């Protein structure tokens, strides 16, 4: 496993891989790796010839009052976790490598970026889309592996790939969860033991939605109410939003009959903001 910090070096390398007709699998991450990230890497390993993982805490996707400076960073451990998985290259750029002085070009996926997470985190998806276009241009991946955990991100990135005719395929893999249902996240490290207990409330609310739906409920408002009650019963939890939307356009839905919907929510547990989602049916 080789680490690369220089983007020209990475570009030269991926040009060679293309010349050799190797398929490239790419897993972009912000590090503080957990089993969710590793599941993406394992699938990339199975589906492509050469696996490239990036670890980059992307400053442009954090708002001014968000957790950029305290976001967990644990590079030695991350590399130890990746080594046994047969990853060929790990790209570890500095912020200056990605955004050199004078950098001025940003990518905005209009219409999708302002909804859900984007409403609570203005500019977040502009940062995500911009860094991913840069990384895709450097890595030139045949396939990019991303998690359903960040459901809206997958919708935004797929749209960007279509609109900009980027020659890559976005593969979305299911959310890896702890035994009690909590979606794995680098931010779970922020939780105190009682908060960690309380954090299962996101999964419990989604389970409530799933069981209502399984029992035939198709009124989005009734499902949202039921989820809200689960959240309200958890004293540590403060609801940011529950959204019941079309899974591709992210347009709000009221009657769910015959539709595929994305049910997503964001909840603050203490100071830590967590997100989760399910797609139904
Ligand atoms: P992050 O490091 O949080 O930017 O995440 C990097 C990639 O890992 C993204 O595609 C995430 O959706 C994915 N990911 C994060 N958590 C999980 C999880 N619990 N299960 C599956 N994929 C995940």
XYZ file of C-alpha atoms in Angstrom, residues 14 17 58 88 98 143 150-151 154 159 166 176 192 204 230 241 246 268:
18
model
C -3.743 6.981 -12.847
C -3.265 2.611 -14.929
C -12.538 18.813 3.111
C -3.035 -0.175 -3.562
C -6.556 20.640 -3.291
C -16.292 3.159 -10.173
C -25.245 9.941 3.320
C -28.346 9.461 1.193
C -25.410 10.054 -3.266
C -26.785 14.074 -10.630
C -18.119 12.434 -15.830
C -23.274 -0.333 8.101
C -20.431 10.481 25.766
C -35.637 3.687 16.401
C -40.016 8.599 19.154
C -35.615 17.651 10.536
C -38.877 11.177 -3.561
C -28.689 16.590 17.623
